[in-house]
Every structure is written in structure tokens, then in C-alpha cells.
Amino acid sequence: MKIDPILLNKYNTGVPRYTSYPTVPFWKDGIDIEHWKEVFNNQFHKNNIDSGISLYLHLPFCESLCTYCGCNKKITTNHNVESEYLNVIQKEWIIYRQIMHEPPIIRELHLGGGTPTFFSPKNLIRLMNSIFENSVIHPKHEFSIEGHPNNTTKKHIETLYNLGFRRISYGVQDNDPEVQRIINRIQPLENVIRATHDARAVGFKSVNYDLIYGLPKQTPASIEKTIRQIIELRPDRIAFYSYAHVPWTSRGQRLFDENDLPTPEQKMALYLIGKELLMNAGYTDIGMDHFALPNDDLYKAWQDGTLHRNFMGYTTQNTSLLLGLGVSSISDAGIAFAQNKKNLHEYYEEINKGELAVTRGYFLNDEDVAFRKYILDISCRNTTVFNPKDLPVLKELTFPELEKLKEDGLVEWDEKEINVTPTGRHFIRNICRAFDLHLLRNQQMDERPLFSKAI
Ligand SMILES: C[S@@+](CC[C@H](N)C(=O)[O-])C[C@H]1O[C@@H](n2cnc3c(N)ncnc32)[C@H](O)[C@@H]1O
Ligand code: SF4
């Protein structure tokens, strides 16, 4: 499938990725922590017994800087930092445990980063034991971790398996030596093969690879080679991310020459080459750059319409409470978001005082909840049905946008529902934007460099 270059240029504007709605730039600084605790506590007691809760633990350290990286990380080769970090994150967990009053039922747990495998297996055991102490582990729990192929050892894999982890995601990004040189991530394919083999041998049931298209110096030939090598290894899932160029927040991205980046047309061509190879190899495009094999649970959730999306990306679990621990982590209590301090020392300082380190966040009103559902439906199912009570706002703000998207062949819609067309699936972020009332009411936000480009 070829995408019209005119459409590509027209829609290649800065648009959010919609891992939350409202999106982070619309959250408020200095949220009311007492109110957050109250909302958290209510959501916890409403959901703990029925569905259990999700936990996200952010482990921020990496040994070297990948220049493209947009994540919150701290670069150091000093492993003494592990111990202090664990002390603080354990204290944070204790503060939340006091708010909960009863043992949490842990259904979903994800270790993200940074590089969680920067931590020694011994320290990962220490961390998990402190989380599991006096908690209940749900019989259908899903524990997952992001591993760096260069430093995930067999010992890490065995330890994680024994702790109940069955899913691992490796950052592969690109196999080409020239691309790897320029992004400062030298990662021989042997390391990916070894780390994948180790995970499978011990019994992990799902291996995901993160790949990125649109990196400097990538060419159609180099991406084809990378994808062909990846297909040979048959990861169960692949996140084929669009490179997000946000040099105003990720300073490392200023270290390479912008002239080495592909144009929007070249970038889309790289994506389409990868997508075609993956589809021919039996992968299904389940939405927003994510692919899965039919044996994977994410594929099954996509098929039966139960796919869900949160800060951890696409997930099969739909718990209504996601608690984020660690520096910069985000919690999602369904009707409120709260983010921890992004600066490591400020995070330490608050927690060491016995306070939560929450600093930014947002309490959703009824309208936000309704439009959040539309955005989630479109990202996970490519369709949504309108609630008649939202029609006045939809008519005023969303429908004029949908009409423009329809003229370009991206959606079919009427006053009852909207369906994304096959071409529209390449522009999901732009379609979600038609439901982003905050952005539509503050069009001047569109002019500021806040979000990465849609393509
Ligand atoms: C925290 S990292 C993964 C774990 C580990 N640190 C690693 O690099 O192997 C999460 C993923 O975000 C993706 N990522 C980071 N920066 C990105 C950017 N600027 N644009 C698109 N994807 C990005 C990468 O694919 C990366 O694997
Ligand atoms: S991509 Fe992963 S290893 Fe590289 S800097 Fe970002 S978080 Fe660290």
C-alpha cells in the first residue's frame, strides 16, 4: 500500500501519542496531593477485590546514552546507585501501602526504564520481595520487564522467571552498524539472539522487540535487512515505533545531524517496507505501530475487542488503577492522573521526608471521561459509538474535524459512530486529535513544539 505524499505532508504535524487523555501538557503543576490520595484510595477500594491493580516501577539508570532516546533516564556506570534507589522506591511503596489499608492484589506489574536490567539480579529480588511482602499475587498475574540485550544475563532471566515474570521486551531498535554508530548504541545481533534464546529456554511465554523507524541514516535497504533478521527470531510481539524527534526535551537528540533524518515520505516508506515484511511473515498490525503473532495474548485481545491502552502501551489487562512508583512515574486512577517528580534528587527528597513525590497531574471531569473513551476505542478498535448526550460538543468541535478527515478518506462517520478506513489506520493519532477537546479549544497549543510529528 502506498500513501499519498500530499496526505503525509498535510497530516505530519505535531500530534500527541494519546497514551493518556487529557495529554500531559494539559495537566496542572502542583496538584492537590490530599485530593490525589483520596481519589487513589477510593479507586483502590472499588477495584482491588474485583480486578486487582497494576503496578509500574520505573528503574531509570542506563550505562550509556542512546542519542535518540526520549525516555526519562539517568546515565551512569556507577552501580552503587542501585541500593539508594531501591531504598527510596521501597519507602514510596510503604507510603502507598499505608493509604491502601488492605493488601493489594497485584494483577499486572511492569518494570520499565531506563534499563531495569542495569540492576543486579540480587537487587531485583530485593525489590520484588519488598513489593510482594503482605501483597496478594493474582492467580492470572502478568509480570513484564524491559531488558537491554547488551546487559540481560542468563542470571537475570532465571531470577525474573522465578519471581513470576513471563514477558520480556528487548530494545532492539535497528541492527545496522552505521545506524547503531550514529545513535550510540552498539548492539551486536548475537546479543539479541542470546537474550531471546535465554528467555525462551527458561520459559518466558512472550518476547517483544522494540524497533524504531525514522532513525538517522536508516535506508530502505538497511531497514529491510533489520526486519528480515528480526523475523528469523520470531518475537511474539513487535513495537515498530515511529522515531519521535523532540530535541527541545531530549537533548541527546541534538547530538546527531538533523540532515541524516529521513523526510516524512522517506520515513513512511521505511514503515511500509517493515510493515509489509512483517505481515508477510504472519504478524498482524494491531494498531499504532504494534504487531503480534496469532499465538500472542495481545493478538487475541485485539481479535476479541478487549485490547486496552495505557502508559505502558497496549495491554490485555484493563485494571482501573495503575500505580506508578519511581522517579517520573505516572499513576492512572481512571478519573485522575498523577506524575512523580522527574528530577532524581527532588524525588528522593520528598520520599525521604515521608511525603509522596507527586508533582503534576489532572482530575478528569465527566466530559474528559467520555472523550477519553472515544480516543481509547479508536486507538484499540478503530471505531467508536457516540453517546447522544455528547452530541452538542461533538457537533461543535469534533464533527467539523471528522468532515475534513472524511474528505481525505481517513474515516467514515455519521452522528451515531465513526469507523477508521484502511488509509486512516496510518493516521490514528490525527484521528484521535478530533476528539481532543483540550487541543481543539486551545488551537494555539498546536503551534508550540510540544508533541512529536505524526509520521
Ligand atoms: C525504556 S526503553 C527500553 C528498554 C531499554 N532501555 C533498552 O533501550 O533496551 C523503551 C523504548 O522506547 C523506545 N524509544 C525511546 N526513545 C524513542 C524515541 N525518541 N522515539 C521512538 N521510540 C523511542 C525505544 O524503542 C525503547 O526500546
Ligand atoms: S533507549 Fe534504553 S538504554 Fe538507551 S538511553 Fe534510552 S532507556 Fe537507556
Coordinates of C-alpha atoms and ligand atoms in Angstrom, one line a residue:
M1 CA 0.0 0.0 0.0
K2 CA 1.4 3.4 -1.0
I3 CA 0.3 6.5 1.0
D4 CA -0.4 9.7 -0.9
P5 CA 2.6 12.1 -0.2
I6 CA 0.1 15.1 -0.1
L7 CA -1.7 13.4 2.8
L8 CA 1.6 12.6 4.5
N9 CA 2.7 16.2 4.4
K10 CA -0.7 17.5 5.4
Y11 CA -1.0 15.3 8.5
N12 CA 2.6 15.4 9.5
T13 CA 2.0 17.9 12.3
G14 CA 2.9 17.7 16.0
V15 CA 0.2 15.3 17.5
P16 CA 0.1 13.5 20.9
R17 CA 0.5 9.7 21.1
Y18 CA -2.6 9.6 23.3
T19 CA -1.2 7.2 26.0
S20 CA -3.3 9.4 28.2
Y21 CA -6.3 11.8 27.7
P22 CA -6.1 14.6 28.6
T23 CA -2.5 14.6 27.4
V24 CA 0.4 15.6 29.7
P25 CA 0.8 19.3 28.5
F26 CA -2.8 19.9 29.8
W27 CA -2.1 18.6 33.3
K28 CA -1.6 21.0 36.1
D29 CA 1.6 21.7 38.1
G30 CA 1.4 21.3 41.9
I31 CA -1.7 19.1 42.1
D32 CA -3.6 18.8 45.4
I33 CA -1.8 15.7 47.0
E34 CA -4.6 15.2 49.6
H35 CA -7.2 15.1 46.8
W36 CA -5.0 12.6 44.9
K37 CA -4.7 10.4 47.9
E38 CA -8.5 10.4 48.4
V39 CA -9.1 9.5 44.7
F40 CA -6.4 6.9 44.8
N41 CA -7.9 5.3 47.9
N42 CA -11.5 5.3 46.5
Q43 CA -10.4 3.7 43.3
F44 CA -8.3 1.2 45.1
H45 CA -11.1 0.0 47.3
K46 CA -13.5 -0.1 44.3
N47 CA -11.2 -2.2 42.2
N48 CA -8.8 -4.2 44.3
I49 CA -11.0 -7.2 45.0
D50 CA -12.7 -7.4 41.6
S51 CA -9.8 -6.8 39.2
G52 CA -6.6 -6.3 41.2
I53 CA -4.3 -3.4 40.5
S54 CA -1.5 -2.7 38.0
L55 CA 2.0 -1.6 39.1
Y56 CA 4.6 0.2 37.1
L57 CA 8.1 0.6 38.6
H58 CA 10.5 3.0 36.8
L59 CA 14.1 2.0 37.0
P60 CA 15.9 4.9 35.4
F61 CA 19.6 4.1 35.1
C62 CA 21.4 3.3 31.8
E63 CA 25.1 2.7 31.3
S64 CA 25.3 4.8 28.1
L65 CA 23.2 7.3 26.3
C66 CA 21.4 6.3 23.1
T67 CA 21.2 9.6 21.4
Y68 CA 17.6 9.1 20.0
C69 CA 16.2 8.3 23.4
G70 CA 13.1 10.1 24.6
C71 CA 12.7 8.2 27.9
N72 CA 13.3 9.5 31.4
K73 CA 16.8 8.1 32.2
K74 CA 19.9 8.8 34.2
I75 CA 23.2 7.8 32.6
T76 CA 25.8 6.3 35.0
T77 CA 28.3 3.4 35.1
N78 CA 28.3 3.5 38.9
H79 CA 26.3 0.6 40.2
N80 CA 26.3 1.9 43.8
V81 CA 23.3 4.0 42.8
E82 CA 21.1 0.8 42.8
S83 CA 20.9 0.5 46.5
E84 CA 19.9 4.1 47.3
Y85 CA 17.2 3.9 44.5
L86 CA 15.8 0.7 45.9
N87 CA 15.6 2.2 49.4
V88 CA 13.6 5.1 48.2
I89 CA 11.2 3.2 45.9
Q90 CA 10.5 0.8 48.8
K91 CA 9.7 3.8 51.0
E92 CA 7.3 5.1 48.4
W93 CA 5.6 1.7 48.2
I94 CA 5.2 1.8 52.0
I95 CA 3.6 5.3 51.9
Y96 CA 1.1 3.9 49.3
R97 CA 0.5 0.8 51.4
Q98 CA -0.5 3.0 54.3
I99 CA -3.1 4.7 52.1
M100 CA -4.5 1.3 50.9
H101 CA -5.1 -0.1 54.4
E102 CA -5.6 -3.6 53.0
P103 CA -3.3 -5.9 51.0
P104 CA -3.2 -5.1 47.3
I105 CA -4.0 -7.8 44.8
I106 CA -1.3 -7.4 42.1
R107 CA -2.6 -8.3 38.7
E108 CA -0.2 -6.6 36.4
L109 CA 3.4 -5.5 37.1
H110 CA 5.8 -3.9 34.7
L111 CA 9.5 -2.9 35.3
G112 CA 10.4 -0.1 32.8
G113 CA 13.1 2.4 32.4
G114 CA 15.7 3.4 31.7
T115 CA 17.2 -0.1 31.8
P116 CA 15.7 -2.3 34.5
T117 CA 18.4 -4.9 33.7
F118 CA 21.0 -2.3 34.9
F119 CA 20.1 -3.6 38.3
S120 CA 21.8 -6.8 39.5
P121 CA 19.6 -10.0 39.8
K122 CA 20.2 -9.8 43.6
N123 CA 18.8 -6.3 43.7
L124 CA 15.8 -7.2 41.5
I125 CA 15.0 -10.0 44.0
R126 CA 15.2 -7.5 46.9
L127 CA 12.9 -5.0 45.1
M128 CA 10.3 -7.6 44.2
N129 CA 10.3 -9.2 47.7
S130 CA 9.6 -5.8 49.2
I131 CA 6.7 -5.3 46.8
F132 CA 5.3 -8.7 47.3
E133 CA 5.5 -8.6 51.1
N134 CA 2.0 -8.8 52.5
S135 CA 0.5 -8.4 49.0
V136 CA -1.6 -10.9 47.2
I137 CA -0.5 -12.0 43.7
H138 CA -3.5 -12.5 41.4
P139 CA -3.7 -16.1 40.0
K140 CA -3.8 -14.6 36.5
H141 CA -0.9 -12.1 37.0
E142 CA 1.1 -10.7 34.1
F143 CA 4.6 -9.6 35.1
S144 CA 6.8 -8.0 32.4
I145 CA 10.2 -6.3 32.1
E146 CA 12.1 -4.2 29.6
G147 CA 15.6 -5.7 29.1
H148 CA 18.6 -4.3 27.2
P149 CA 20.0 -7.1 25.1
N150 CA 23.6 -6.0 25.9
N151 CA 23.2 -6.4 29.7
T152 CA 20.5 -9.0 30.2
T153 CA 22.3 -12.0 31.6
K154 CA 21.1 -15.6 32.0
K155 CA 21.1 -15.0 35.7
H156 CA 18.7 -12.0 35.2
I157 CA 16.4 -14.2 33.1
E158 CA 16.3 -17.1 35.7
T159 CA 15.8 -14.7 38.6
L160 CA 12.9 -12.9 36.8
Y161 CA 11.3 -16.2 35.9
N162 CA 11.4 -17.4 39.5
L163 CA 9.8 -14.1 40.5
G164 CA 6.9 -14.8 38.2
F165 CA 7.8 -12.8 35.1
R166 CA 6.7 -14.4 31.8
R167 CA 7.0 -11.5 29.4
I168 CA 10.2 -9.6 28.3
S169 CA 10.6 -6.7 25.9
Y170 CA 14.0 -6.1 24.4
G171 CA 15.1 -2.8 22.9
V172 CA 16.5 -3.8 19.5
Q173 CA 15.9 -0.6 17.6
D174 CA 18.0 -1.3 14.5
N175 CA 20.7 -3.8 13.5
D176 CA 22.6 -1.7 11.0
P177 CA 26.2 -1.0 12.2
E178 CA 26.2 2.6 10.7
V179 CA 22.8 3.4 12.3
Q180 CA 24.0 1.9 15.6
R181 CA 27.1 4.0 15.5
I182 CA 25.2 7.3 15.0
I183 CA 22.6 6.5 17.7
N184 CA 25.5 5.5 20.0
R185 CA 24.1 2.0 20.6
I186 CA 26.5 -0.7 19.5
Q187 CA 24.5 -3.9 20.0
P188 CA 25.7 -6.9 18.1
L189 CA 22.8 -9.1 16.8
E190 CA 24.4 -12.0 18.7
N191 CA 23.3 -10.3 21.9
V192 CA 19.7 -10.1 20.8
I193 CA 19.8 -13.8 19.8
R194 CA 21.4 -14.8 23.1
A195 CA 19.0 -12.8 25.2
T196 CA 16.0 -14.1 23.3
H197 CA 17.2 -17.7 23.5
D198 CA 17.8 -17.4 27.2
A199 CA 14.3 -16.1 27.8
R200 CA 12.6 -18.8 25.8
A201 CA 14.8 -21.6 27.2
V202 CA 13.8 -20.7 30.8
G203 CA 10.0 -20.5 29.9
F204 CA 9.1 -16.9 29.1
K205 CA 5.9 -17.0 27.1
S206 CA 6.2 -13.8 25.3
V207 CA 9.2 -11.9 23.8
N208 CA 8.7 -8.4 22.4
Y209 CA 11.2 -6.4 20.4
D210 CA 11.1 -2.6 20.2
L211 CA 12.2 -1.4 16.7
I212 CA 12.3 2.2 15.5
Y213 CA 11.8 3.6 12.0
G214 CA 12.9 7.1 11.1
L215 CA 16.3 7.0 12.8
P216 CA 19.2 8.9 11.3
K217 CA 21.0 7.1 8.4
Q218 CA 18.3 4.4 8.0
T219 CA 17.7 3.4 4.4
P220 CA 15.1 1.1 2.7
A221 CA 17.9 -1.5 2.3
S222 CA 19.0 -1.2 5.9
I223 CA 15.5 -1.4 7.4
E224 CA 14.7 -4.4 5.1
K225 CA 17.8 -6.2 6.4
T226 CA 17.0 -5.5 10.0
I227 CA 13.4 -6.7 9.7
R228 CA 14.4 -9.8 7.8
Q229 CA 16.9 -10.6 10.6
I230 CA 14.2 -10.0 13.2
I231 CA 11.6 -12.2 11.5
E232 CA 14.0 -15.1 11.7
L233 CA 13.9 -14.7 15.5
R234 CA 10.1 -14.7 15.6
P235 CA 9.4 -12.4 18.6
D236 CA 5.8 -12.8 19.7
R237 CA 5.2 -9.1 19.6
I238 CA 6.9 -6.2 17.8
A239 CA 6.6 -2.5 18.6
F240 CA 7.7 -0.8 15.4
Y241 CA 7.9 2.8 16.8
S242 CA 7.9 5.9 14.8
Y243 CA 11.0 7.9 15.9
A244 CA 9.8 10.8 18.0
H245 CA 12.1 13.8 17.4
V246 CA 11.7 16.1 20.4
P247 CA 15.1 17.8 20.7
W248 CA 13.6 20.5 22.9
T249 CA 13.1 18.0 25.7
S250 CA 15.5 15.2 24.8
R251 CA 18.9 16.9 24.5
G252 CA 20.7 13.8 23.3
Q253 CA 18.8 14.2 20.0
R254 CA 20.8 17.3 19.3
L255 CA 23.9 15.2 19.1
F256 CA 23.2 14.0 15.6
D257 CA 22.8 15.9 12.4
E258 CA 19.1 16.5 11.5
N259 CA 20.1 16.2 7.8
D260 CA 20.6 12.5 8.5
L261 CA 17.0 12.1 9.4
P262 CA 14.6 10.8 6.7
T263 CA 12.0 13.1 5.2
P264 CA 8.3 12.3 6.1
E265 CA 7.9 10.5 2.8
Q266 CA 11.1 8.5 3.3
K267 CA 10.1 7.7 6.9
M268 CA 6.6 6.4 5.8
A269 CA 8.3 4.4 3.1
L270 CA 10.6 2.8 5.8
Y271 CA 7.5 1.9 7.8
L272 CA 5.7 0.4 4.9
I273 CA 8.7 -1.7 3.9
G274 CA 8.8 -3.0 7.5
K275 CA 5.1 -3.5 7.8
E276 CA 4.8 -5.5 4.6
L277 CA 7.6 -7.8 5.6
L278 CA 6.0 -8.4 9.0
M279 CA 2.6 -9.0 7.6
N280 CA 4.0 -11.5 5.0
A281 CA 5.7 -13.2 7.9
G282 CA 2.4 -13.8 9.7
Y283 CA 2.3 -10.8 12.0
T284 CA -0.9 -8.7 12.4
D285 CA -1.0 -5.0 12.7
I286 CA -3.0 -4.5 15.9
G287 CA -2.7 -0.7 15.9
M288 CA -0.4 2.3 16.3
D289 CA 2.8 0.6 15.2
H290 CA 2.2 -2.7 17.1
F291 CA 2.4 -6.1 15.6
A292 CA 1.7 -9.6 17.1
L293 CA 1.8 -13.2 16.1
P294 CA -1.6 -15.1 16.4
N295 CA -0.3 -17.1 19.4
D296 CA 0.2 -14.0 21.5
D297 CA -2.4 -12.8 24.0
L298 CA -2.2 -9.2 22.6
Y299 CA -3.4 -10.6 19.3
K300 CA -6.2 -12.5 21.0
A301 CA -7.3 -9.3 22.9
W302 CA -7.2 -7.4 19.6
Q303 CA -9.3 -10.0 18.0
D304 CA -12.0 -10.2 20.7
G305 CA -12.1 -6.4 21.1
T306 CA -10.7 -6.3 24.7
L307 CA -7.4 -4.6 23.9
H308 CA -6.6 -1.7 26.2
R309 CA -4.0 1.1 26.1
N310 CA -2.3 2.9 29.0
F311 CA 1.1 4.4 29.8
M312 CA 2.7 1.0 29.4
G313 CA 1.4 0.9 25.8
Y314 CA -1.1 -1.7 24.6
T315 CA -2.1 -4.3 27.2
T316 CA -4.5 -7.2 27.6
Q317 CA -5.4 -6.1 31.2
N318 CA -7.9 -3.5 32.0
T319 CA -7.4 -2.8 35.6
S320 CA -8.8 0.6 36.7
L321 CA -5.9 1.5 38.8
L322 CA -2.3 1.8 37.7
L323 CA 0.1 2.9 40.4
G324 CA 3.5 4.2 39.1
L325 CA 6.4 4.1 41.5
G326 CA 9.8 5.7 41.0
V327 CA 11.2 8.9 39.6
S328 CA 8.9 10.4 36.9
S329 CA 6.4 7.6 37.1
I330 CA 2.8 8.2 36.2
S331 CA -0.2 6.8 38.0
D332 CA -3.7 6.5 36.4
A333 CA -6.7 6.2 38.8
G334 CA -9.3 6.3 35.9
I335 CA -10.5 9.7 36.9
A336 CA -7.2 11.2 37.8
F337 CA -3.5 11.2 36.7
A338 CA -0.5 11.9 38.9
Q339 CA 3.1 12.1 37.9
N340 CA 6.1 11.9 40.3
K341 CA 9.0 14.4 40.2
K342 CA 11.3 13.9 37.2
N343 CA 14.4 15.0 39.0
L344 CA 16.0 12.2 40.9
H345 CA 17.2 14.2 43.8
E346 CA 13.9 16.0 44.2
Y347 CA 12.1 12.6 44.1
Y348 CA 14.5 11.3 46.8
E349 CA 14.0 14.4 48.9
E350 CA 10.2 14.1 49.0
I351 CA 10.0 10.4 49.7
N352 CA 12.7 10.6 52.4
K353 CA 10.6 13.2 54.1
G354 CA 7.8 10.6 54.2
E355 CA 5.7 12.5 51.5
L356 CA 4.5 11.4 48.1
A357 CA 6.6 12.8 45.3
V358 CA 3.6 13.6 43.1
T359 CA 4.0 16.9 41.4
R360 CA 1.9 17.2 38.2
G361 CA -1.5 15.7 37.4
Y362 CA -5.1 16.1 36.4
F363 CA -8.5 15.3 37.8
L364 CA -10.9 14.4 34.9
N365 CA -14.4 15.8 34.6
D366 CA -17.3 13.9 33.0
E367 CA -16.6 15.3 29.6
D368 CA -12.9 14.2 29.8
V369 CA -14.0 10.7 30.8
A370 CA -16.4 10.4 27.8
F371 CA -13.9 11.7 25.3
R372 CA -11.1 9.6 26.8
K373 CA -13.3 6.6 25.9
Y374 CA -13.7 7.7 22.3
I375 CA -9.9 8.1 22.0
L376 CA -9.2 4.7 23.6
D377 CA -11.8 3.0 21.3
I378 CA -10.3 4.5 18.2
S379 CA -6.7 3.5 19.2
C380 CA -7.7 0.0 20.2
R381 CA -10.6 -0.9 17.9
N382 CA -10.6 1.7 15.0
T383 CA -14.3 2.5 15.8
T384 CA -16.4 4.2 18.4
V385 CA -20.1 4.8 19.0
F386 CA -21.3 8.3 20.1
N387 CA -23.3 8.8 23.3
P388 CA -26.3 11.1 22.4
K389 CA -25.6 13.2 25.4
D390 CA -22.2 14.3 23.9
L391 CA -23.8 15.4 20.6
P392 CA -23.7 19.2 21.3
V393 CA -20.0 19.2 22.0
L394 CA -19.3 16.7 19.2
K395 CA -21.2 18.8 16.7
E396 CA -19.4 22.0 17.8
L397 CA -15.8 20.7 17.9
T398 CA -15.4 17.1 16.6
F399 CA -17.7 16.7 13.6
P400 CA -16.1 19.6 11.7
E401 CA -12.7 17.8 12.1
L402 CA -14.2 14.5 11.1
E403 CA -15.7 16.0 8.0
K404 CA -12.1 17.1 6.9
L405 CA -10.8 13.6 7.7
K406 CA -13.6 12.0 5.7
E407 CA -12.8 14.2 2.7
D408 CA -9.3 12.8 2.8
G409 CA -10.6 9.2 3.0
L410 CA -9.4 8.6 6.6
V411 CA -12.8 7.9 8.3
E412 CA -16.4 7.1 7.6
W413 CA -18.8 8.7 10.1
D414 CA -22.3 9.7 10.9
E415 CA -24.0 11.0 14.1
K416 CA -24.0 7.6 15.6
E417 CA -20.5 6.2 15.0
I418 CA -17.1 6.5 13.3
N419 CA -15.0 3.9 11.6
V420 CA -11.4 4.3 10.6
T421 CA -10.6 3.3 6.9
P422 CA -7.6 1.3 6.0
T423 CA -5.8 4.5 4.9
G424 CA -6.9 6.2 8.1
R425 CA -5.1 3.5 10.2
H426 CA -1.8 5.2 9.2
F427 CA -3.1 8.4 10.8
I428 CA -4.7 7.2 14.1
R429 CA -3.0 10.0 16.1
N430 CA -4.6 12.6 13.8
I431 CA -8.0 11.0 14.1
C432 CA -7.8 10.8 17.9
R433 CA -6.9 14.6 17.8
A434 CA -10.5 15.2 16.5
F435 CA -11.7 14.1 20.0
D436 CA -9.1 16.1 21.9
L437 CA -11.3 18.9 23.2
H438 CA -8.4 20.4 25.1
L439 CA -6.3 20.8 22.0
L440 CA -9.3 21.9 19.9
R441 CA -10.2 24.6 22.4
N442 CA -6.6 25.7 22.6
Q443 CA -5.6 25.7 19.0
Q444 CA -2.5 27.9 19.8
M445 CA -1.1 24.8 21.6
D446 CA -0.8 23.3 18.1
E447 CA 1.7 26.0 17.2
R448 CA 4.1 25.2 20.0
P449 CA 6.7 22.3 19.8
L450 CA 5.1 20.1 22.4
F451 CA 4.4 16.8 20.5
S452 CA 6.4 14.8 18.1
K453 CA 5.3 14.7 14.4
A454 CA 2.5 12.3 13.5
I455 CA 4.7 10.5 10.9
Ligands
LIG1 C1 13.0 2.4 28.2 S1 13.3 1.9 26.6 C2 13.6 0.1 26.6 C3 14.5 -0.6 27.5 C4 16.0 -0.4 27.4 N1 16.3 0.8 28.0 C5 16.6 -0.5 26.0 O1 16.8 0.5 25.4 O2 16.8 -1.6 25.5 C6 11.8 1.9 25.8 C7 11.7 2.0 24.3 O3 11.3 3.3 23.9 C8 11.6 3.5 22.6 N2 12.1 4.9 22.3 C9 13.0 5.6 23.1 N3 13.2 6.8 22.6 C10 12.4 6.9 21.5 C11 12.1 7.9 20.5 N4 12.7 9.1 20.6 N5 11.2 7.6 19.5 C12 10.6 6.4 19.4 N6 10.8 5.4 20.3 C13 11.7 5.6 21.3 C14 12.7 2.5 22.2 O4 12.3 1.6 21.2 C15 13.0 1.8 23.6 O5 13.2 0.4 23.4
SF4_2 S1 17.0 3.6 24.8 FE1 17.0 2.5 26.7 S2 19.3 2.1 27.1 FE2 19.1 3.8 25.6 S3 19.2 5.6 26.8 FE3 17.0 5.1 26.4 S4 16.4 4.0 28.1 FE4 18.6 4.0 28.2

